[in-house]
Amino acid sequence: MQTFIRCLLPLVIACGGESTQNPPVVDGDVDQPIDASPMPDGITVPDGPELVVINQSDLNSIDVHMGDVYWTTDPFTGKGQVQKVTPGGQPQTLAAQEDHPVSIDVGPGFIDDTAFWALNSLLGQVRQIATSGAPPLSAVNANDNVYCLTLDGNRVFVGTRGAVMSKDLTNTSTLTTLASGFGNGVLAIDADATGVVFGARTTSGAWIVASVPRTGGSVTTLYTGTTLIRDLTIVGSNVVWLEANRIMRVARSGGTAAMVALVADNRPWAVKSVDGKLFVATNQGVINPTGSTGTILEIDPITGTKKELAKDQAEPADIAVDANYIYWANRGLGAGTGQILRLKR
């Protein structure tokens, strides 16, 4: 789901100065000073994150399904890839020569377990292939840049530059528009049986967290702000999202938004919710990071209590969680230095 959305570099949000790729390549979204206070006393950092994959370039989005790890690579120039690995084994390429593959989600498909991912190209696509890699590799056109994607139940939900869309799990279905008219990107999306929530920029330039029924209809705005919304997740009766150096929360029924936590020094960049907990990856959020300062955090979505699971990470781009492990993708500090790591929960 999440999503570390990248796009062709010239596609830049007017006024805000940030690329509509995720993450934006310019750190211009802070509307209050970063809280530089340290983590609370007594936080422990578990030893020994385990390397799963090394020597990667332009890591983007990751997911885990049935113990296997899936990821996309999205270079600024050239073609990307969709790959998978069983930890301890060798990576397998599911799709090569992909035109800016971004957000990936893996789960039950129409017949076989399936990997679904988005192409953040000018005509945008949602693509899918069986997790075995067996053909066909199929695609449906969105006719716009696709920035984020999530799989829930019998539907794939998609955020494009201007709309929220969905499709069923077959490899021949088309996309249906659920909500439209957004100004410059639906950058984050999640869904459950109740409906679809998303973060988007409106035509007036505001950033909103909103919801829409799974089959489309009236859009309910839950929050309006001025800061880019990088990622979001449903946590029970709440929606949690990342903006600037803040982790925010609002009830799905509406009401006043509350800040869950501030993140010192870095930017919260990707979030997953599992078993009522938040797992957050942070990085510097700039084009040329100065060092390995990223962190992996576990955060209580109500109290904001933080637990630092891993520190000194080289620009974590995305995070995935299953019953046993937390996985994350480090972009690294140079070409070919990206890694995927995991840590026991």
PDB file of C-alpha atoms in Angstrom, residues 147-294:
ATOM      1  CA  TYR A 147       0.812   6.986  -7.337  1.00  0.00           C
ATOM      2  CA  CYS A 148      -0.499   4.449  -4.818  1.00  0.00           C
ATOM      3  CA  LEU A 149      -2.328   1.145  -4.637  1.00  0.00           C
ATOM      4  CA  THR A 150      -3.766  -1.180  -2.020  1.00  0.00           C
ATOM      5  CA  LEU A 151      -5.385  -4.625  -2.205  1.00  0.00           C
ATOM      6  CA  ASP A 152      -8.345  -5.357   0.041  1.00  0.00           C
ATOM      7  CA  GLY A 153     -10.744  -8.252  -0.308  1.00  0.00           C
ATOM      8  CA  ASN A 154     -11.916  -8.586  -3.893  1.00  0.00           C
ATOM      9  CA  ARG A 155     -10.789  -5.132  -5.066  1.00  0.00           C
ATOM     10  CA  VAL A 156      -7.627  -3.201  -5.836  1.00  0.00           C
ATOM     11  CA  PHE A 157      -7.894   0.488  -4.907  1.00  0.00           C
ATOM     12  CA  VAL A 158      -5.757   3.034  -6.715  1.00  0.00           C
ATOM     13  CA  GLY A 159      -4.784   6.673  -6.336  1.00  0.00           C
ATOM     14  CA  THR A 160      -3.921   8.606  -9.498  1.00  0.00           C
ATOM     15  CA  ARG A 161      -3.004  12.225 -10.080  1.00  0.00           C
ATOM     16  CA  GLY A 162      -6.675  13.184 -10.185  1.00  0.00           C
ATOM     17  CA  ALA A 163      -8.852  10.328  -8.924  1.00  0.00           C
ATOM     18  CA  VAL A 164      -9.497   7.372  -6.632  1.00  0.00           C
ATOM     19  CA  MET A 165     -10.237   4.256  -8.698  1.00  0.00           C
ATOM     20  CA  SER A 166     -10.716   0.518  -8.256  1.00  0.00           C
ATOM     21  CA  LYS A 167     -10.729  -2.754 -10.175  1.00  0.00           C
ATOM     22  CA  ASP A 168     -11.509  -6.353  -9.416  1.00  0.00           C
ATOM     23  CA  LEU A 169      -8.854  -9.066  -9.270  1.00  0.00           C
ATOM     24  CA  THR A 170      -9.183 -10.441 -12.765  1.00  0.00           C
ATOM     25  CA  ASN A 171      -6.488  -9.632 -15.286  1.00  0.00           C
ATOM     26  CA  THR A 172      -9.004  -8.295 -17.804  1.00  0.00           C
ATOM     27  CA  SER A 173     -11.006  -5.854 -15.683  1.00  0.00           C
ATOM     28  CA  THR A 174     -10.970  -2.090 -16.181  1.00  0.00           C
ATOM     29  CA  LEU A 175     -10.674   0.688 -13.625  1.00  0.00           C
ATOM     30  CA  THR A 176     -13.787   2.325 -12.176  1.00  0.00           C
ATOM     31  CA  THR A 177     -13.650   5.885 -10.818  1.00  0.00           C
ATOM     32  CA  LEU A 178     -14.810   6.209  -7.204  1.00  0.00           C
ATOM     33  CA  ALA A 179     -13.957   9.894  -6.702  1.00  0.00           C
ATOM     34  CA  SER A 180     -12.319  12.504  -8.936  1.00  0.00           C
ATOM     35  CA  GLY A 181     -11.397  16.160  -9.316  1.00  0.00           C
ATOM     36  CA  PHE A 182      -8.237  16.258  -7.219  1.00  0.00           C
ATOM     37  CA  GLY A 183      -5.608  18.798  -8.072  1.00  0.00           C
ATOM     38  CA  ASN A 184      -2.245  17.128  -8.127  1.00  0.00           C
ATOM     39  CA  GLY A 185      -2.246  13.676  -6.704  1.00  0.00           C
ATOM     40  CA  VAL A 186      -3.885  11.062  -4.530  1.00  0.00           C
ATOM     41  CA  LEU A 187      -0.654  10.074  -2.804  1.00  0.00           C
ATOM     42  CA  ALA A 188      -1.844   7.664  -0.114  1.00  0.00           C
ATOM     43  CA  ILE A 189      -4.660   5.118   0.092  1.00  0.00           C
ATOM     44  CA  ASP A 190      -5.988   2.351   2.332  1.00  0.00           C
ATOM     45  CA  ALA A 191      -9.209   0.342   2.406  1.00  0.00           C
ATOM     46  CA  ASP A 192     -11.206  -2.088   4.502  1.00  0.00           C
ATOM     47  CA  ALA A 193     -14.721  -3.462   4.548  1.00  0.00           C
ATOM     48  CA  THR A 194     -16.089  -0.081   5.654  1.00  0.00           C
ATOM     49  CA  GLY A 195     -14.669   1.977   2.819  1.00  0.00           C
ATOM     50  CA  VAL A 196     -11.657   3.665   1.271  1.00  0.00           C
ATOM     51  CA  VAL A 197      -9.570   6.419   2.859  1.00  0.00           C
ATOM     52  CA  PHE A 198      -7.033   8.521   1.010  1.00  0.00           C
ATOM     53  CA  GLY A 199      -4.793  11.567   1.176  1.00  0.00           C
ATOM     54  CA  ALA A 200      -4.960  14.001  -1.738  1.00  0.00           C
ATOM     55  CA  ARG A 201      -4.265  17.539  -2.886  1.00  0.00           C
ATOM     56  CA  THR A 202      -7.360  19.489  -3.915  1.00  0.00           C
ATOM     57  CA  THR A 203      -7.639  21.868  -6.855  1.00  0.00           C
ATOM     58  CA  SER A 204      -7.435  24.773  -4.378  1.00  0.00           C
ATOM     59  CA  GLY A 205      -4.059  23.530  -3.127  1.00  0.00           C
ATOM     60  CA  ALA A 206      -5.184  22.155   0.238  1.00  0.00           C
ATOM     61  CA  TRP A 207      -4.272  18.663   1.405  1.00  0.00           C
ATOM     62  CA  ILE A 208      -7.079  16.475   2.668  1.00  0.00           C
ATOM     63  CA  VAL A 209      -7.690  13.131   4.328  1.00  0.00           C
ATOM     64  CA  ALA A 210     -11.007  11.837   3.034  1.00  0.00           C
ATOM     65  CA  SER A 211     -13.135   8.726   2.687  1.00  0.00           C
ATOM     66  CA  VAL A 212     -15.392   7.290   0.006  1.00  0.00           C
ATOM     67  CA  PRO A 213     -17.530   4.114  -0.114  1.00  0.00           C
ATOM     68  CA  ARG A 214     -15.935   1.085  -1.764  1.00  0.00           C
ATOM     69  CA  THR A 215     -18.335   1.399  -4.674  1.00  0.00           C
ATOM     70  CA  GLY A 216     -17.975   5.175  -5.014  1.00  0.00           C
ATOM     71  CA  GLY A 217     -20.310   8.004  -4.050  1.00  0.00           C
ATOM     72  CA  SER A 218     -20.055  10.994  -1.766  1.00  0.00           C
ATOM     73  CA  VAL A 219     -16.588  11.964  -0.525  1.00  0.00           C
ATOM     74  CA  THR A 220     -16.349  12.794   3.183  1.00  0.00           C
ATOM     75  CA  THR A 221     -13.483  15.092   4.135  1.00  0.00           C
ATOM     76  CA  LEU A 222     -12.036  14.139   7.512  1.00  0.00           C
ATOM     77  CA  TYR A 223      -9.165  16.638   7.679  1.00  0.00           C
ATOM     78  CA  THR A 224      -7.928  19.648   5.717  1.00  0.00           C
ATOM     79  CA  GLY A 225      -4.406  21.051   5.985  1.00  0.00           C
ATOM     80  CA  THR A 226      -1.613  22.735   4.073  1.00  0.00           C
ATOM     81  CA  THR A 227       1.041  20.028   4.271  1.00  0.00           C
ATOM     82  CA  LEU A 228       1.703  17.141   1.892  1.00  0.00           C
ATOM     83  CA  ILE A 229       0.313  13.828   3.119  1.00  0.00           C
ATOM     84  CA  ARG A 230       2.923  11.138   2.464  1.00  0.00           C
ATOM     85  CA  ASP A 231       1.235   7.974   3.668  1.00  0.00           C
ATOM     86  CA  LEU A 232      -1.743   6.822   5.710  1.00  0.00           C
ATOM     87  CA  THR A 233      -3.255   3.720   7.256  1.00  0.00           C
ATOM     88  CA  ILE A 234      -6.522   2.631   8.848  1.00  0.00           C
ATOM     89  CA  VAL A 235      -6.232   1.758  12.536  1.00  0.00           C
ATOM     90  CA  GLY A 236      -9.574   0.481  13.784  1.00  0.00           C
ATOM     91  CA  SER A 237     -11.971   3.432  13.918  1.00  0.00           C
ATOM     92  CA  ASN A 238      -9.209   5.943  13.135  1.00  0.00           C
ATOM     93  CA  VAL A 239      -7.105   7.048  10.184  1.00  0.00           C
ATOM     94  CA  VAL A 240      -3.436   7.795  10.833  1.00  0.00           C
ATOM     95  CA  TRP A 241      -1.323   9.767   8.364  1.00  0.00           C
ATOM     96  CA  LEU A 242       2.155  11.242   7.982  1.00  0.00           C
ATOM     97  CA  GLU A 243       2.812  14.905   7.265  1.00  0.00           C
ATOM     98  CA  ALA A 244       5.923  17.045   7.825  1.00  0.00           C
ATOM     99  CA  ASN A 245       7.504  15.684  11.016  1.00  0.00           C
ATOM    100  CA  ARG A 246       4.171  14.696  12.521  1.00  0.00           C
ATOM    101  CA  ILE A 247       2.090  11.545  12.820  1.00  0.00           C
ATOM    102  CA  MET A 248      -1.580  12.546  12.907  1.00  0.00           C
ATOM    103  CA  ARG A 249      -4.883  10.838  13.692  1.00  0.00           C
ATOM    104  CA  VAL A 250      -8.573  11.491  13.086  1.00  0.00           C
ATOM    105  CA  ALA A 251     -11.690   9.402  13.665  1.00  0.00           C
ATOM    106  CA  ARG A 252     -13.211   7.877  10.542  1.00  0.00           C
ATOM    107  CA  SER A 253     -16.513   9.336  11.646  1.00  0.00           C
ATOM    108  CA  GLY A 254     -14.928  12.814  11.575  1.00  0.00           C
ATOM    109  CA  GLY A 255     -14.045  15.282  14.299  1.00  0.00           C
ATOM    110  CA  THR A 256     -10.924  17.065  15.460  1.00  0.00           C
ATOM    111  CA  ALA A 257      -7.569  15.755  14.278  1.00  0.00           C
ATOM    112  CA  ALA A 258      -4.942  15.016  16.911  1.00  0.00           C
ATOM    113  CA  MET A 259      -1.188  14.686  16.721  1.00  0.00           C
ATOM    114  CA  VAL A 260      -0.059  11.185  17.689  1.00  0.00           C
ATOM    115  CA  ALA A 261       3.666  11.924  17.814  1.00  0.00           C
ATOM    116  CA  LEU A 262       6.479  14.155  16.604  1.00  0.00           C
ATOM    117  CA  VAL A 263       9.535  12.559  15.008  1.00  0.00           C
ATOM    118  CA  ALA A 264      12.816  14.219  15.906  1.00  0.00           C
ATOM    119  CA  ASP A 265      15.197  15.226  13.103  1.00  0.00           C
ATOM    120  CA  ASN A 266      13.837  12.930  10.370  1.00  0.00           C
ATOM    121  CA  ARG A 267      10.610  12.713   8.423  1.00  0.00           C
ATOM    122  CA  PRO A 268       8.110   9.896   8.969  1.00  0.00           C
ATOM    123  CA  TRP A 269       7.928   8.444   5.475  1.00  0.00           C
ATOM    124  CA  ALA A 270       5.971   5.178   5.437  1.00  0.00           C
ATOM    125  CA  VAL A 271       3.503   3.616   7.861  1.00  0.00           C
ATOM    126  CA  LYS A 272       1.826   0.246   8.324  1.00  0.00           C
ATOM    127  CA  SER A 273      -0.727  -0.757  10.926  1.00  0.00           C
ATOM    128  CA  VAL A 274      -0.773  -4.322  12.293  1.00  0.00           C
ATOM    129  CA  ASP A 275      -2.467  -5.590  15.462  1.00  0.00           C
ATOM    130  CA  GLY A 276      -3.392  -2.077  16.512  1.00  0.00           C
ATOM    131  CA  LYS A 277       0.216  -0.827  16.365  1.00  0.00           C
ATOM    132  CA  LEU A 278       1.905   1.579  13.990  1.00  0.00           C
ATOM    133  CA  PHE A 279       5.193   0.713  12.308  1.00  0.00           C
ATOM    134  CA  VAL A 280       6.881   3.761  10.818  1.00  0.00           C
ATOM    135  CA  ALA A 281       9.975   4.217   8.660  1.00  0.00           C
ATOM    136  CA  THR A 282      11.711   7.609   8.836  1.00  0.00           C
ATOM    137  CA  ASN A 283      14.391   9.178   6.649  1.00  0.00           C
ATOM    138  CA  GLN A 284      15.941  12.565   5.917  1.00  0.00           C
ATOM    139  CA  GLY A 285      13.684  13.274   2.975  1.00  0.00           C
ATOM    140  CA  VAL A 286      16.200  15.138   0.835  1.00  0.00           C
ATOM    141  CA  ILE A 287      17.823  14.483  -2.526  1.00  0.00           C
ATOM    142  CA  ASN A 288      21.322  14.011  -1.100  1.00  0.00           C
ATOM    143  CA  PRO A 289      21.099  12.589   2.437  1.00  0.00           C
ATOM    144  CA  THR A 290      24.122  13.230   4.607  1.00  0.00           C
ATOM    145  CA  GLY A 291      24.253   9.872   6.324  1.00  0.00           C
ATOM    146  CA  SER A 292      22.435   6.848   7.691  1.00  0.00           C
ATOM    147  CA  THR A 293      20.040   8.496  10.117  1.00  0.00           C
ATOM    148  CA  GLY A 294      16.821   6.631   9.314  1.00  0.00           C
TER     149      GLY A 294
END
